[in-house]
Every structure is written in structure tokens, then in C-alpha cells.
Amino acid sequence: MSRSIISQPCPHLLLRGARVVDPGAGIDQTLDVLIEDGVIKQVAPQIPAPDNFEMINAAGLVLTPGWFDLHVHFREPGREDEETVLTGCAAALAGGFTGVCPMPNTSPATDKAEIVKSIIAQSRQTMVDVHPIAAATKGREGKEPTEIAELVDAGAVAFSDDGCSVRTAELVRRVMEYAGMYQKPLIEHAEDESLCLKGAMNEGVIATKLGLSGLPTIAEDIIVARDVLIAEYTGGRLHIAHISSKGAIELVRRAKAAGVQVTCEVTPHHFSLSHEAVIGFETNTKMNPPLRSPADVEAVIAGLQDGTIDAIATDHAPHSSEEKNVEYPAAPFGVIGLETAMGLIISRLVLTKKLSLSQAVAKVTVAPRRILNLPPAEIKAGQTANLTVFSIEKKWVVDKTKFYSKSRNTPFDGWQLAGKVFGVYHKGQWWASPDF
Amino acid sequence: MIVSKHLLGLAGVRREEISLILQTAQFFKEVLSRPIPKVPTLRGKTVVNLFFENSTRTRISFELAEKRLSADSVSFSASGSSVAKGETLLDTVRNLEAMKIDMIVIRHHASGAPHFLATMIDAGVINAGDGRHEHPTQALLDMMTLLDKFGTLEGLKVAIIGDVAHSRVARSNIHGLRAMGAKVALCGPATLLPRAPREAFGNDIEIFTNVDDAIRWADALNVLRLQLERQASGLLPSIREYANYFGVTRRRLEAAKRDVVIMHPGPINRGVELESDLADSEFSVILDQVTNGVAVRMAVLYLKSGGDLEVANGAA
């Protein structure tokens, strides 16, 4: 049973004394933020509290633009037992996210305008902005492109056959050209399926020890190489989802240096865990792309540091415990991530000084919106207030029984993390986390 | 000495524990040669043999071991995946456990299936082969056979020949033999060798892709069964080519050490990985392996259910 979000309308609010970090505006200082009718009226040191305004003391807390996750799976339509748009939005908000992009590998696939509209309509009753990503090909079958123009009109912000790669180079080219007319990227799940038959984990030393079939890094690298070349040729926009291999990161690095319009994202599990976590056959370590070698994890960190990796996205992939509570090769790929992302980003990247707080925040605020051509959520007067407030110091222990998501498939249960959501302001409403 | 009630594999199992199992197996082998080859050691204990994959010799070997120890045992065979049958492995085993059993012997096509069970239930779990991961009792009986022949495993050179990548027998043998001080070589076509074998198993592992080199190097050859469907999956150009280039033949054995032994976990594809004549030759210890299998499984069942060697000897 998942938990419910209880937010309250709060048109007039003074958030006092927070460390305001807005990487887009280059702000990192202690400020007050005054909100009137859901719009930021003033950002300044020590604003006097007007009458009839709620006031929240945010001293010691960090205030950033609302976090944005450009890669989630909400399972609606088709598998509402695992997650719905509403429970997914609750999990997003509990994790500090005010915007999310559900992937189209639902059942049926999100390949028609009506499905895009229905997902957006579902989300209107929540505090979270939902921007669906539509399938690149009809039924995600890799045969014909979807009706891209119609899907854009319905609200799709990008195109992807996530769960697998767009099957042929020809289709990648056509989708990139067509979606390019609307400045929408192709988001590619980079995996050459012919190299991955029956694979259950990263191919390498641990797979050899465990006797599990491998998913080799070259399967990822080959598709990234193919698509980068097509993006260069067509001038289209390519975004690589959940990048995980050292080779793929290097390919993106070189392509960016050559001026190709390519961006990429990484998940918190790919910078927090290596394939060594699979020892013991815990199925919550089974994801696609798989947890890679320690050398790949190092490359991910380096890619985050030098900007090769633009964004952090959770690839929140809910699965029922019945599906995950099986022998390793039989378990589905994927783990949930919306409610642990902030803790992992702060604990594994910021507190370890691998990234500055501003760099880390940029990866979940400025970068994903820019990749999708969405307007930024800036902290300045005149902007709609879209804010995440959190502590980077508060320690907490991940307890999967307390998740707002319908599913519980996390490899981080029991981990002690720092970095906890205090509250979220969006759509004129304030939600205060009851777990802070 | 025996620290876990489970035998999930030989990875990480210490030399002392393997030695104890092999010594105990020698004792039970003596029991098996008596007019009434049976002891009351596991009387009152219930063992379930859970075979999700076809198996004849391993299942019968376990069943015999259980009967020789006077355990109550039942066997369950289900071909194919438990999931495909509509019931999960966990549900199957929870039902069995509700019937108050003491041990489960499991063979399953999924690597890690016994490990999964061991985290879920109270009964002891003995791995009778999981996917391409481990087959610990097979490796123990292989080691027992080598000990019978050579007297020690220390410094012994054992070449494992064939489809190492997909072999649970190979993995358990590598771990067990290295723990006991033997030297291990892996030999096969590159498509059937696992990735990063030295990083996975130890830098001292020898790798050969020429079977003549492996034969010249070895004191013992452990020839693996070739799954004939490997050709269909593109890992081999043809079975004929495999037999010609990687099959162990009498002609090839001319370059071997004089007292070389040939092992095979069975069943043999005669004329593919092993020349038919050789399987029945003076070099072959294949039937000794089968005999030792019962003794080893008796030892494992006995020790994992809390027994120790002194008591076993006393009971004799």
C-alpha cells in the first residue's frame, strides 16, 4: 500500500534564510524568497514578513529550482499494480522532484496522442509536472516512426523506444530528422540486442564467477557510436539515456568536442554501485544497463565532473515484489529510484566532494529542462515558484516500507544516506515531508 | 569446522572443510563396500530432492546417498522453469518447507537459484547444479577420484577441457582444486572460454586454446560434455570441427604423461569431446567418479546436517 501526499494551498509564502542554489542564475548564497500568488515576488537577504503570509524558517536548508527527472517509468497504462501516474507523482514529490518524464514502454506503448494526453490529464491533480516521452516507433517495434508531429502537439517532449534501441540506423536517422523539426531529441537506450541475448548482468569478472550470462559494454558503445554518427550527419539532437560504460562516455566526450548535438544522463545506481553488488544474486541489483565494473563507475564520476554527462535521471522502474522475488535470471530488469536519488546524489557526489552542490543541482534542474527544450525554473522575481527545499546534512536510513511508490524494488534498503527532502513548493502549493 | 548448513558452491570454501568432506567420504565409501551398505546416521531427517532440470545420475546418486544414510527422502522433478509452470520457485519451496523438511537438494537452470532459496527458508540447501554457476558435489567427487589415484592434490595439474564458459562443473572444480593446492588449466575454443578467467579465478590459471598443449601440460584431464546446441547458437562452426580440433583422442594422448587420467562428468558425447574407446580405456576413471559420487554426497548430507567425522567413525 503506497502512501498519499497531503499538500496544502499556500499562495503567499516567505521562505526565510535558506542557502539558495540556482546554477542557471549563478546564485549560491543565503537569501529569503517571497512568493505571492504562487509567483516569486522577491529574492533578497532579509525580506520583512508581510501580513497574511505563511513563513517557513529554512535556515540551514538548501533551496533550489524544483528537481526534474527526465527518465521514469510509471507503468500506466498497463501495469497499474506496479505504479500509476498518481503514485509515481507521489514518489517523485517525496524525492524532491517537481517534474518528470515517463518513458513510453507501457502496455500499450505511449505511441498515440490520446495516451500522451491521458497521462498529462492524470497528472493535473498532482503537484508534479508530467511531460511524457513518446515512442519513437509504432508499438516500439522498430518498424515505422510514430506520428511525431501529432504527439508533439499532444505534449510529448521527446521520442524514445526505451527498453531497447531504435532498431535500425535508417529509423534513427528518420526519427532524428523528423523530431528535429520540432527541436525534440531522440532519447536512445543504447544496447545492441544481438550482443545481449539472455544476458542478466555486466559481462566481466563477476559474471564469470557467478555463471550469469553477460551484457557486454560494447553493446552500449556500438549503439552510441552509430547514433552519434547519425546525429552528426543529420544535425539532429541525440540524448543517450542511462549511460554506463567507459567507452560510451568517451564516445560522447569526443562527439561533444566535435560539436555534435549529443547529451547524456546517468542514474544514481550507476554512480553508487558496481557489478560487485550482484554477488549474492540479489535481484534488486538487476537493471539494464547493468551495474558495470569499478572502472566504468570511475568513468561515470569523471564524466559528471567534466560535464560530459549532463544530467542525472533515476530510470525509476517499478516492479512488483512477486516479479522480483525469483531466481536471478528470471527477474525483470530495473529498480525504483525517485525517493533515493537525492540521498545518493548528496551522499555519493556532494559530501565526497566529487561535485560541488551547484554542479550536482544543475544535473537535476537546469540540464534536464535544457535537454528537453523546456523553460528553466529559475529563482528570480517574476518566475512561477517551482522550488525544492532540502537538507544536505540530515542523515536518514532508507526504509522501503515508507516509500510513496507502489513498488519496493530498491537495492538501497537499509543504507544510511545524507540529503533529505524538507518540502516542495509548486503550483501554489506547499508539501512538507512528514519524514523530515 | 562445517560453518554453514548449506553447500551452495565451493567458492570461498576453505581447504580444511574440503578435506573434511573428502575424509568423511572415504569413510562412507568403506560403508558402501559392506554387505549391508547402510547406516542409521540420518534416521528421522527428511530430504527433498528438487530437480528442475533433467538429471539421471546426479538425482539417483543423491537418492542413493540419502537411502544409505537412512534419511526419509522424496524426489520432485519438473522440467522447465517453475515460473513457466505458473508457480514461483519460492512458493514451491515454501510449500515443501511447510511439510517440515530438513534439507533440500536442488538442481535448477538458473544460476543462483540455491542461493535465493537459502535466504528464504530454514532448511539446509545443497546445490546439485545451478545454471552455469556451480556443481559442488561433482567437483568434490572429482577431487576424491584424483586423490584415490594420485594420493595428493597439491601441485597436481588438472586441465579442464571443453565448454568452460557454460560449465558449472568447471567453476566448482576451479575453486575446489585451487583451494587444495592443485594447478588448473582451462582449454577450449575462445568462444567457449569465460571472459576474464584469471581475474575471476586467479592469475595462476593456465589458458590453452590448443588441446595438444593442454594434454602435454596436464596430469589429469577433466573433459566436459559439449552441449550440442552450442553450434546452433553460433558458438561453434560445427560439431565435426569441434571433435577434430578439441576432442580428446588416443592419438593426442600419445603426447601425454604416461599416468594421465581422464575424467568426465557424464553423460559423454562419444566421439565428440572424447573418443569412444578412450572413455572405456585404462586412462579413464569415469566409473570411479560415479562410485565416489554416492560417498561424497553421503558425506555432504551428513556433515551439513550437523554430523562430524569422529562420531561417524564411532558409529561404524
PDB file of N, CA and C in Angstrom, chain A residues 279-323:
ATOM      1  N   ILE A 279      26.994  -9.992  -6.485  1.00  0.00           N
ATOM      2  CA  ILE A 279      27.410 -11.184  -5.733  1.00  0.00           C
ATOM      3  C   ILE A 279      26.361 -11.433  -4.646  1.00  0.00           C
ATOM      4  N   GLY A 280      25.840 -12.635  -4.582  1.00  0.00           N
ATOM      5  CA  GLY A 280      24.740 -12.928  -3.668  1.00  0.00           C
ATOM      6  C   GLY A 280      23.412 -13.032  -4.396  1.00  0.00           C
ATOM      7  N   PHE A 281      23.400 -12.662  -5.690  1.00  0.00           N
ATOM      8  CA  PHE A 281      22.228 -12.864  -6.547  1.00  0.00           C
ATOM      9  C   PHE A 281      20.989 -12.089  -6.088  1.00  0.00           C
ATOM     10  N   GLU A 282      21.172 -10.937  -5.451  1.00  0.00           N
ATOM     11  CA  GLU A 282      20.038 -10.091  -5.050  1.00  0.00           C
ATOM     12  C   GLU A 282      19.433  -9.474  -6.311  1.00  0.00           C
ATOM     13  N   THR A 283      18.167  -9.766  -6.568  1.00  0.00           N
ATOM     14  CA  THR A 283      17.587  -9.350  -7.854  1.00  0.00           C
ATOM     15  C   THR A 283      17.358  -7.838  -7.939  1.00  0.00           C
ATOM     16  N   ASN A 284      17.422  -7.155  -6.818  1.00  0.00           N
ATOM     17  CA  ASN A 284      17.327  -5.691  -6.888  1.00  0.00           C
ATOM     18  C   ASN A 284      18.634  -5.056  -7.355  1.00  0.00           C
ATOM     19  N   THR A 285      19.594  -5.881  -7.749  1.00  0.00           N
ATOM     20  CA  THR A 285      20.788  -5.352  -8.418  1.00  0.00           C
ATOM     21  C   THR A 285      20.718  -5.629  -9.921  1.00  0.00           C
ATOM     22  N   LYS A 286      19.572  -6.126 -10.380  1.00  0.00           N
ATOM     23  CA  LYS A 286      19.444  -6.442 -11.808  1.00  0.00           C
ATOM     24  C   LYS A 286      18.774  -5.280 -12.526  1.00  0.00           C
ATOM     25  N   MET A 287      19.520  -4.600 -13.348  1.00  0.00           N
ATOM     26  CA  MET A 287      18.983  -3.484 -14.109  1.00  0.00           C
ATOM     27  C   MET A 287      19.626  -3.456 -15.487  1.00  0.00           C
ATOM     28  N   ASN A 288      19.026  -2.643 -16.372  1.00  0.00           N
ATOM     29  CA  ASN A 288      19.524  -2.561 -17.735  1.00  0.00           C
ATOM     30  C   ASN A 288      19.625  -1.096 -18.127  1.00  0.00           C
ATOM     31  N   PRO A 289      20.827  -0.560 -18.434  1.00  0.00           N
ATOM     32  CA  PRO A 289      22.084  -1.281 -18.471  1.00  0.00           C
ATOM     33  C   PRO A 289      22.464  -1.810 -17.083  1.00  0.00           C
ATOM     34  N   PRO A 290      23.263  -2.865 -17.078  1.00  0.00           N
ATOM     35  CA  PRO A 290      23.588  -3.484 -15.800  1.00  0.00           C
ATOM     36  C   PRO A 290      24.578  -2.656 -15.011  1.00  0.00           C
ATOM     37  N   LEU A 291      24.701  -2.958 -13.733  1.00  0.00           N
ATOM     38  CA  LEU A 291      25.775  -2.355 -12.934  1.00  0.00           C
ATOM     39  C   LEU A 291      27.091  -2.784 -13.561  1.00  0.00           C
ATOM     40  N   ARG A 292      27.960  -1.818 -13.804  1.00  0.00           N
ATOM     41  CA  ARG A 292      29.187  -2.087 -14.555  1.00  0.00           C
ATOM     42  C   ARG A 292      30.385  -2.262 -13.617  1.00  0.00           C
ATOM     43  N   SER A 293      31.570  -2.331 -14.209  1.00  0.00           N
ATOM     44  CA  SER A 293      32.789  -2.578 -13.421  1.00  0.00           C
ATOM     45  C   SER A 293      33.184  -1.315 -12.652  1.00  0.00           C
ATOM     46  N   PRO A 294      34.041  -1.447 -11.635  1.00  0.00           N
ATOM     47  CA  PRO A 294      34.515  -0.252 -10.918  1.00  0.00           C
ATOM     48  C   PRO A 294      35.168   0.764 -11.860  1.00  0.00           C
ATOM     49  N   ALA A 295      35.834   0.311 -12.920  1.00  0.00           N
ATOM     50  CA  ALA A 295      36.467   1.248 -13.862  1.00  0.00           C
ATOM     51  C   ALA A 295      35.395   2.064 -14.593  1.00  0.00           C
ATOM     52  N   ASP A 296      34.280   1.435 -14.907  1.00  0.00           N
ATOM     53  CA  ASP A 296      33.182   2.169 -15.540  1.00  0.00           C
ATOM     54  C   ASP A 296      32.579   3.184 -14.566  1.00  0.00           C
ATOM     55  N   VAL A 297      32.456   2.782 -13.290  1.00  0.00           N
ATOM     56  CA  VAL A 297      31.909   3.711 -12.287  1.00  0.00           C
ATOM     57  C   VAL A 297      32.822   4.936 -12.172  1.00  0.00           C
ATOM     58  N   GLU A 298      34.123   4.708 -12.188  1.00  0.00           N
ATOM     59  CA  GLU A 298      35.074   5.837 -12.156  1.00  0.00           C
ATOM     60  C   GLU A 298      34.883   6.743 -13.369  1.00  0.00           C
ATOM     61  N   ALA A 299      34.663   6.126 -14.522  1.00  0.00           N
ATOM     62  CA  ALA A 299      34.462   6.912 -15.744  1.00  0.00           C
ATOM     63  C   ALA A 299      33.172   7.732 -15.661  1.00  0.00           C
ATOM     64  N   VAL A 300      32.161   7.170 -15.021  1.00  0.00           N
ATOM     65  CA  VAL A 300      30.895   7.895 -14.825  1.00  0.00           C
ATOM     66  C   VAL A 300      31.150   9.146 -13.980  1.00  0.00           C
ATOM     67  N   ILE A 301      31.892   8.965 -12.888  1.00  0.00           N
ATOM     68  CA  ILE A 301      32.178  10.110 -11.995  1.00  0.00           C
ATOM     69  C   ILE A 301      32.960  11.180 -12.772  1.00  0.00           C
ATOM     70  N   ALA A 302      33.965  10.722 -13.525  1.00  0.00           N
ATOM     71  CA  ALA A 302      34.768  11.685 -14.306  1.00  0.00           C
ATOM     72  C   ALA A 302      33.892  12.395 -15.332  1.00  0.00           C
ATOM     73  N   GLY A 303      32.958  11.669 -15.919  1.00  0.00           N
ATOM     74  CA  GLY A 303      32.049  12.259 -16.906  1.00  0.00           C
ATOM     75  C   GLY A 303      31.119  13.282 -16.288  1.00  0.00           C
ATOM     76  N   LEU A 304      30.695  13.023 -15.045  1.00  0.00           N
ATOM     77  CA  LEU A 304      29.872  14.006 -14.335  1.00  0.00           C
ATOM     78  C   LEU A 304      30.698  15.256 -14.033  1.00  0.00           C
ATOM     79  N   GLN A 305      31.953  15.035 -13.661  1.00  0.00           N
ATOM     80  CA  GLN A 305      32.803  16.166 -13.258  1.00  0.00           C
ATOM     81  C   GLN A 305      33.132  17.077 -14.432  1.00  0.00           C
ATOM     82  N   ASP A 306      33.457  16.477 -15.583  1.00  0.00           N
ATOM     83  CA  ASP A 306      33.888  17.343 -16.700  1.00  0.00           C
ATOM     84  C   ASP A 306      32.720  17.765 -17.598  1.00  0.00           C
ATOM     85  N   GLY A 307      31.500  17.375 -17.221  1.00  0.00           N
ATOM     86  CA  GLY A 307      30.340  17.854 -17.969  1.00  0.00           C
ATOM     87  C   GLY A 307      29.964  16.992 -19.161  1.00  0.00           C
ATOM     88  N   THR A 308      30.718  15.923 -19.401  1.00  0.00           N
ATOM     89  CA  THR A 308      30.330  15.015 -20.481  1.00  0.00           C
ATOM     90  C   THR A 308      28.936  14.449 -20.195  1.00  0.00           C
ATOM     91  N   ILE A 309      28.720  14.090 -18.932  1.00  0.00           N
ATOM     92  CA  ILE A 309      27.384  13.626 -18.527  1.00  0.00           C
ATOM     93  C   ILE A 309      26.618  14.845 -18.025  1.00  0.00           C
ATOM     94  N   ASP A 310      25.554  15.188 -18.750  1.00  0.00           N
ATOM     95  CA  ASP A 310      24.840  16.429 -18.478  1.00  0.00           C
ATOM     96  C   ASP A 310      23.909  16.326 -17.278  1.00  0.00           C
ATOM     97  N   ALA A 311      23.208  15.188 -17.176  1.00  0.00           N
ATOM     98  CA  ALA A 311      22.083  15.113 -16.245  1.00  0.00           C
ATOM     99  C   ALA A 311      22.128  13.819 -15.433  1.00  0.00           C
ATOM    100  N   ILE A 312      21.411  13.864 -14.302  1.00  0.00           N
ATOM    101  CA  ILE A 312      21.186  12.650 -13.519  1.00  0.00           C
ATOM    102  C   ILE A 312      19.697  12.348 -13.602  1.00  0.00           C
ATOM    103  N   ALA A 313      19.371  11.105 -13.957  1.00  0.00           N
ATOM    104  CA  ALA A 313      17.973  10.675 -14.069  1.00  0.00           C
ATOM    105  C   ALA A 313      17.839   9.335 -13.368  1.00  0.00           C
ATOM    106  N   THR A 314      16.672   9.070 -12.795  1.00  0.00           N
ATOM    107  CA  THR A 314      16.595   7.878 -11.938  1.00  0.00           C
ATOM    108  C   THR A 314      16.353   6.580 -12.704  1.00  0.00           C
ATOM    109  N   ASP A 315      15.718   6.649 -13.877  1.00  0.00           N
ATOM    110  CA  ASP A 315      15.251   5.418 -14.534  1.00  0.00           C
ATOM    111  C   ASP A 315      14.383   4.605 -13.568  1.00  0.00           C
ATOM    112  N   HIS A 316      13.601   5.343 -12.771  1.00  0.00           N
ATOM    113  CA  HIS A 316      12.668   4.743 -11.798  1.00  0.00           C
ATOM    114  C   HIS A 316      11.852   3.648 -12.487  1.00  0.00           C
ATOM    115  N   ALA A 317      12.109   2.385 -12.136  1.00  0.00           N
ATOM    116  CA  ALA A 317      11.495   1.258 -12.844  1.00  0.00           C
ATOM    117  C   ALA A 317      10.819   0.323 -11.846  1.00  0.00           C
ATOM    118  N   PRO A 318       9.550   0.600 -11.551  1.00  0.00           N
ATOM    119  CA  PRO A 318       8.866  -0.205 -10.532  1.00  0.00           C
ATOM    120  C   PRO A 318       8.540  -1.619 -11.020  1.00  0.00           C
ATOM    121  N   HIS A 319       8.772  -2.591 -10.151  1.00  0.00           N
ATOM    122  CA  HIS A 319       8.352  -3.972 -10.409  1.00  0.00           C
ATOM    123  C   HIS A 319       7.771  -4.534  -9.126  1.00  0.00           C
ATOM    124  N   SER A 320       6.771  -5.384  -9.262  1.00  0.00           N
ATOM    125  CA  SER A 320       6.143  -5.973  -8.080  1.00  0.00           C
ATOM    126  C   SER A 320       7.121  -6.913  -7.396  1.00  0.00           C
ATOM    127  N   SER A 321       6.931  -7.093  -6.095  1.00  0.00           N
ATOM    128  CA  SER A 321       7.832  -7.989  -5.363  1.00  0.00           C
ATOM    129  C   SER A 321       7.685  -9.420  -5.875  1.00  0.00           C
ATOM    130  N   GLU A 322       6.494  -9.780  -6.345  1.00  0.00           N
ATOM    131  CA  GLU A 322       6.319 -11.128  -6.894  1.00  0.00           C
ATOM    132  C   GLU A 322       7.229 -11.340  -8.103  1.00  0.00           C
ATOM    133  N   GLU A 323       7.379 -10.297  -8.905  1.00  0.00           N
ATOM    134  CA  GLU A 323       8.217 -10.439 -10.097  1.00  0.00           C
ATOM    135  C   GLU A 323       9.699 -10.448  -9.764  1.00  0.00           C
TER     136      GLU A 323
END
